[in-house]
Short mmCIF file of C-alpha atoms and ligand atoms in Angstrom, two decimals:
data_model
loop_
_atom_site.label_atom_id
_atom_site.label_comp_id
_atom_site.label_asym_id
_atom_site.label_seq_id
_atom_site.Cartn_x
_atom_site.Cartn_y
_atom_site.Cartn_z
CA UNK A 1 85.49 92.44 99.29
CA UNK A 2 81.82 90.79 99.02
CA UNK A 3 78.85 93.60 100.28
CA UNK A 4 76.64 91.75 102.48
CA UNK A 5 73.27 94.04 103.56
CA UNK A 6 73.07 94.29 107.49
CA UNK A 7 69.29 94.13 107.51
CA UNK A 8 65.83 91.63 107.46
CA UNK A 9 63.95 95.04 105.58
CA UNK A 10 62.94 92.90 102.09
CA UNK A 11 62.08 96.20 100.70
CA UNK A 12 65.99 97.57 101.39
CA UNK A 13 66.87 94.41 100.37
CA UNK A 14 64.95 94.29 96.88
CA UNK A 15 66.31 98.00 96.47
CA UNK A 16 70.10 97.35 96.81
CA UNK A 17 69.94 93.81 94.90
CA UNK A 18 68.51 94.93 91.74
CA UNK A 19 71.56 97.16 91.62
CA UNK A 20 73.44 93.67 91.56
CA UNK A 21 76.51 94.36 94.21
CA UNK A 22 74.95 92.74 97.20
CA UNK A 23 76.41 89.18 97.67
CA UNK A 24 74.67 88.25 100.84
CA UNK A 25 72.41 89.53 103.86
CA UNK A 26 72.88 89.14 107.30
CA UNK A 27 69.93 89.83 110.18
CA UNK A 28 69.90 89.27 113.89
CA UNK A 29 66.72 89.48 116.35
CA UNK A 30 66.79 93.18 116.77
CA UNK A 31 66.55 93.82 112.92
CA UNK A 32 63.91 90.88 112.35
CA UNK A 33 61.71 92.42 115.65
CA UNK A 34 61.34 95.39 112.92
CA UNK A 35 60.32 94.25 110.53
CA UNK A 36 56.69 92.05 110.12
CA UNK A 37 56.32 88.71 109.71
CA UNK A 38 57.22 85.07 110.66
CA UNK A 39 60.92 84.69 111.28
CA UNK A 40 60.58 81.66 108.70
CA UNK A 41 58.53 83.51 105.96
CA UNK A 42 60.98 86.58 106.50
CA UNK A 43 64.03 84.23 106.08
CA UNK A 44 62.52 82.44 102.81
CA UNK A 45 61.92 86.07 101.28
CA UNK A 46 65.04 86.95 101.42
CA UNK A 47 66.67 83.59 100.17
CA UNK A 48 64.45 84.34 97.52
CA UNK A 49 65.83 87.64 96.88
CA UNK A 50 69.70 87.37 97.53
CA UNK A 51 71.29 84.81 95.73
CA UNK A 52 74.16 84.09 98.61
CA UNK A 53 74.60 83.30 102.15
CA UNK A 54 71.45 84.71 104.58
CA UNK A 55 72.61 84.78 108.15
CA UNK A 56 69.70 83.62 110.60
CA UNK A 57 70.70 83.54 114.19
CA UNK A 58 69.51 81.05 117.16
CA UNK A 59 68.11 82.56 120.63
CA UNK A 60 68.76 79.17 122.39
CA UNK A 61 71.92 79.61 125.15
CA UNK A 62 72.88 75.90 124.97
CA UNK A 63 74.85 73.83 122.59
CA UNK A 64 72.07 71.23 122.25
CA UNK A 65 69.59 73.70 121.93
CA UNK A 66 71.40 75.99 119.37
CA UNK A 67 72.28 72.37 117.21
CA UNK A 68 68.17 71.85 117.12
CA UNK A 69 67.36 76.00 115.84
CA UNK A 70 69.99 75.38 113.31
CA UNK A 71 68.81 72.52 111.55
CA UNK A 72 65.00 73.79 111.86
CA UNK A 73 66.80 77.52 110.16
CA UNK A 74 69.00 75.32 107.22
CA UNK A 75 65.98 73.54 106.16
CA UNK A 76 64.23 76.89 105.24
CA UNK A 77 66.72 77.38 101.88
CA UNK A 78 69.87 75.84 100.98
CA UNK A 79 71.56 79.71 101.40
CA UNK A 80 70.82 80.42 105.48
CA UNK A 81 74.08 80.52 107.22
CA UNK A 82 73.20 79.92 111.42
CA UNK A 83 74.32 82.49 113.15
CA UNK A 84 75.86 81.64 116.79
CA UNK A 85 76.92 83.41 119.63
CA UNK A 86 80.40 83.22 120.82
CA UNK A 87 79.93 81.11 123.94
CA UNK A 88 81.46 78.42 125.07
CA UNK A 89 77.98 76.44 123.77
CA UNK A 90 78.55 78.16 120.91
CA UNK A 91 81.44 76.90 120.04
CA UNK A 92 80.22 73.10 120.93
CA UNK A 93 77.42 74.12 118.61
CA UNK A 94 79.50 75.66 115.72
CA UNK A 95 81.30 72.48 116.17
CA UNK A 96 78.60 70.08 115.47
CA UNK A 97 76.90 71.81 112.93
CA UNK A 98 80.26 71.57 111.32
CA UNK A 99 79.92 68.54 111.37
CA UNK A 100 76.37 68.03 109.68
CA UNK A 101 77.12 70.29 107.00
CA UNK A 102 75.64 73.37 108.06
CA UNK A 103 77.55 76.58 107.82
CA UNK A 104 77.85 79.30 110.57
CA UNK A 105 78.43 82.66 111.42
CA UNK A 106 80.04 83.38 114.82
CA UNK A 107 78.48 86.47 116.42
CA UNK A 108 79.12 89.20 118.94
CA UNK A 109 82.87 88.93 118.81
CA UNK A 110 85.06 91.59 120.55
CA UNK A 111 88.26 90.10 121.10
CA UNK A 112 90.96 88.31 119.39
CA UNK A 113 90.60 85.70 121.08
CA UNK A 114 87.33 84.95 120.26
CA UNK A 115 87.52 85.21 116.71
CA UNK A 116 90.47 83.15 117.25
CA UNK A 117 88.44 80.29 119.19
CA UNK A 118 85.29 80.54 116.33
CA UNK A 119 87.59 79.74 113.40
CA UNK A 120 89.13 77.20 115.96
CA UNK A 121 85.82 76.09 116.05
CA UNK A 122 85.08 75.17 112.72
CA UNK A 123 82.86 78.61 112.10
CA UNK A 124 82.19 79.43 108.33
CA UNK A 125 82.08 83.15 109.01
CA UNK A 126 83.02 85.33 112.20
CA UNK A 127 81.79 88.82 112.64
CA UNK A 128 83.38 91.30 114.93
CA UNK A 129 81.47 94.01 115.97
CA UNK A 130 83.46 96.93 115.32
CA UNK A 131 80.93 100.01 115.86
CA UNK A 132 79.74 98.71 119.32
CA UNK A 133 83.62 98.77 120.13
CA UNK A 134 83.95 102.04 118.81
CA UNK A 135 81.30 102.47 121.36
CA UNK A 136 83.23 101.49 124.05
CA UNK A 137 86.35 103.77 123.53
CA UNK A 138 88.06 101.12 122.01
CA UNK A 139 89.49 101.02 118.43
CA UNK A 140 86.94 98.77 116.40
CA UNK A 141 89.13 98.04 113.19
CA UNK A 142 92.02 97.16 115.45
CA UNK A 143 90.26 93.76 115.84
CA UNK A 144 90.07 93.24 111.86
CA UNK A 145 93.49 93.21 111.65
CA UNK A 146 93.92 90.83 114.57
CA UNK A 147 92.04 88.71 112.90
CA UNK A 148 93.33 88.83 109.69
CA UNK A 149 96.73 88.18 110.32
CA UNK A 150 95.81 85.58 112.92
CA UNK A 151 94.00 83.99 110.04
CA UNK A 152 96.57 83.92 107.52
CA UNK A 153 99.16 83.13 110.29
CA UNK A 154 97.24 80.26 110.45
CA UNK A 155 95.63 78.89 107.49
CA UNK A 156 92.02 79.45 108.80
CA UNK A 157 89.23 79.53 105.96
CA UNK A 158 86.95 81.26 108.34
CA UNK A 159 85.93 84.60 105.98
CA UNK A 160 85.72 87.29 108.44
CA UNK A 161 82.83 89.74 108.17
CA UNK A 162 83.19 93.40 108.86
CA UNK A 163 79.74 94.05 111.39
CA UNK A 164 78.34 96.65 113.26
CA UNK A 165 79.69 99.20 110.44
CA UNK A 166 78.36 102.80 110.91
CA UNK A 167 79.65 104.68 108.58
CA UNK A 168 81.46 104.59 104.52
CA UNK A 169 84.75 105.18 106.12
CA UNK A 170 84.50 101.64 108.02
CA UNK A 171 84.00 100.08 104.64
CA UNK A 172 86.85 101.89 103.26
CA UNK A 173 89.00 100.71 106.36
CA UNK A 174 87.74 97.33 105.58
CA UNK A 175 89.01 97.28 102.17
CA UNK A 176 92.28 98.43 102.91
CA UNK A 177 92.59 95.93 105.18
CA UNK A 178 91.74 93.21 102.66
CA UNK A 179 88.51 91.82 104.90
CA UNK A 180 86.37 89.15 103.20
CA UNK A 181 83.02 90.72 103.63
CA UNK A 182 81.81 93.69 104.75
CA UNK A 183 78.34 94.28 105.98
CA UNK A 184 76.37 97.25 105.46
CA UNK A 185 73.19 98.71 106.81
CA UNK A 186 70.89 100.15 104.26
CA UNK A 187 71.64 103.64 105.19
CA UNK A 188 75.32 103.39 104.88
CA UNK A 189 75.55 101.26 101.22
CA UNK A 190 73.37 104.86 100.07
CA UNK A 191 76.09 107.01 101.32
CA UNK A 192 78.89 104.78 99.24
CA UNK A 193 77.05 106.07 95.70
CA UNK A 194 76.96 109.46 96.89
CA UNK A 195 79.50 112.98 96.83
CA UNK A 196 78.56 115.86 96.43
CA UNK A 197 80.54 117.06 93.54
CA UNK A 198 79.47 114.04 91.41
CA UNK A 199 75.67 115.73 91.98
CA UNK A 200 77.43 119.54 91.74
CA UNK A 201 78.76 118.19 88.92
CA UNK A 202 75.78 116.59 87.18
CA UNK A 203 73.62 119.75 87.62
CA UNK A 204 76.32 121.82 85.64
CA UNK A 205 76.59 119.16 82.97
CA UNK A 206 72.64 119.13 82.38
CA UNK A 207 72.45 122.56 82.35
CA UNK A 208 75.61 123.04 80.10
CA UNK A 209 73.58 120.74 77.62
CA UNK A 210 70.74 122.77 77.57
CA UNK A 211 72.27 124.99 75.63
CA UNK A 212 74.03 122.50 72.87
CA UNK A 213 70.69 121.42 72.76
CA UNK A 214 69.48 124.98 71.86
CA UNK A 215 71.69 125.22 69.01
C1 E4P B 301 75.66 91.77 111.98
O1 E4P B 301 75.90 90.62 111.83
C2 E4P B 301 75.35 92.36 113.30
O2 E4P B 301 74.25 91.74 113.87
C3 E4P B 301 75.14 93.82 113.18
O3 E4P B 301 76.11 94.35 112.28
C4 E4P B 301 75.16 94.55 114.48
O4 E4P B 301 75.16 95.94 114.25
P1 E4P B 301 74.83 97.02 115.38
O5 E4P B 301 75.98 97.04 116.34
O6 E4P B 301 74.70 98.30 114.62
O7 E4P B 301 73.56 96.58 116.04
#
């Protein structure tokens, strides 16, 4: 399963990719509103950064619209994926940018359907939002295996992408699933390195060597 990093933070961004397991990036307006910059220059930086596909999504509402943000967002750097909503002017959009070459990311999906209708569509990636349905009372990873089987049912090369993950144990769910891509907040790729016996057990290695050292 490729790690993409759920975040427009360049400094999270450098962090995690010099470790050399992050394989793309996705953002969306909330996490570029906190971070500084030009949406452009904040883009570019990370294309710069991440060798792999860099999600950048449109604010327009209409197909034509959407179609004109895209092509202005793919000519920043041959990696930006466009990231559209699932609309019905989405899916014209996802459609025509198809079309011209450039790749997309269908966003805000919550239902079968949907994810159905964006690979339908012509979409490059979809990502359901599992944490906000977790939100809701409903079952989040339910709609990852929807989607995957509907996928393979199918044929579809959509990849699917794992978003609105909240915790490790989502990414584990994802990978026992067999999703394409998972991505991962800052916060949560830290908690994947970390147990507590691996430190427990550090501490009483170090201190166990102190005293071959001493010999
Ligand atoms: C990623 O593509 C989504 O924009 C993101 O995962 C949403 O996460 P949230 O539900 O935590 O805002």
């Amino acid at each position: 399963m490729k790690i993409f990093l759920d975040t427009a933070d360049i400094n999270q961004i450098r962090e995690a990719a010099a470790i050399g397991l992050v394989d793309g990036v996705t953002t969306n307006p909330t996490l570029v509103s906190r971070v500084e910059g030009k949406f452009e220059d904040i883009i570019r930086e990370i294309c710069e950064t991440v060798d792999g596909p860099v999600s950048a999504e449109v604010v327009s509402l209409d197909a034509a619209g959407m179609v004109e943000e895209a092509k202005k967002l793919a000519a920043i750097h041959k990696n930006v994926v466009i990231k559209i909503p699932m609309t019905k002017d989405g899916a014209r959009a996802i459609r025509e940018l198809k079309t011209l070459g450039i790749r997309t990311n269908c966003t805000l999906v919550f239902s079968a359907n949907q994810a159905y209708i964006a690979a339908k569509a012509g979409a490059s990636y979809v990502s359901p939002f599992i944490g906000r349905l977790d939100d809701a009372g409903a079952v989040g990873m339910d709609l990852i295996r929807e989607t995957m089987q509907i996928y393979e049912n199918y044929g579809f090369d959509t990849e699917v992408i794992v978003a609105s993950v909240r915790h490790p144990l989502h990414v584990v769910e994802s990978l026992m699933i067999g999703a394409h891509i998972a991505t991962i907040p800052s916060g949560v790729f830290e908690k994947m390195f970390k147990h507590p016996l691996t430190d427990k057990g550090i501490d009483s290695f170090l201190a166990d060597w102190e005293k071959v050292k001493s010999r």
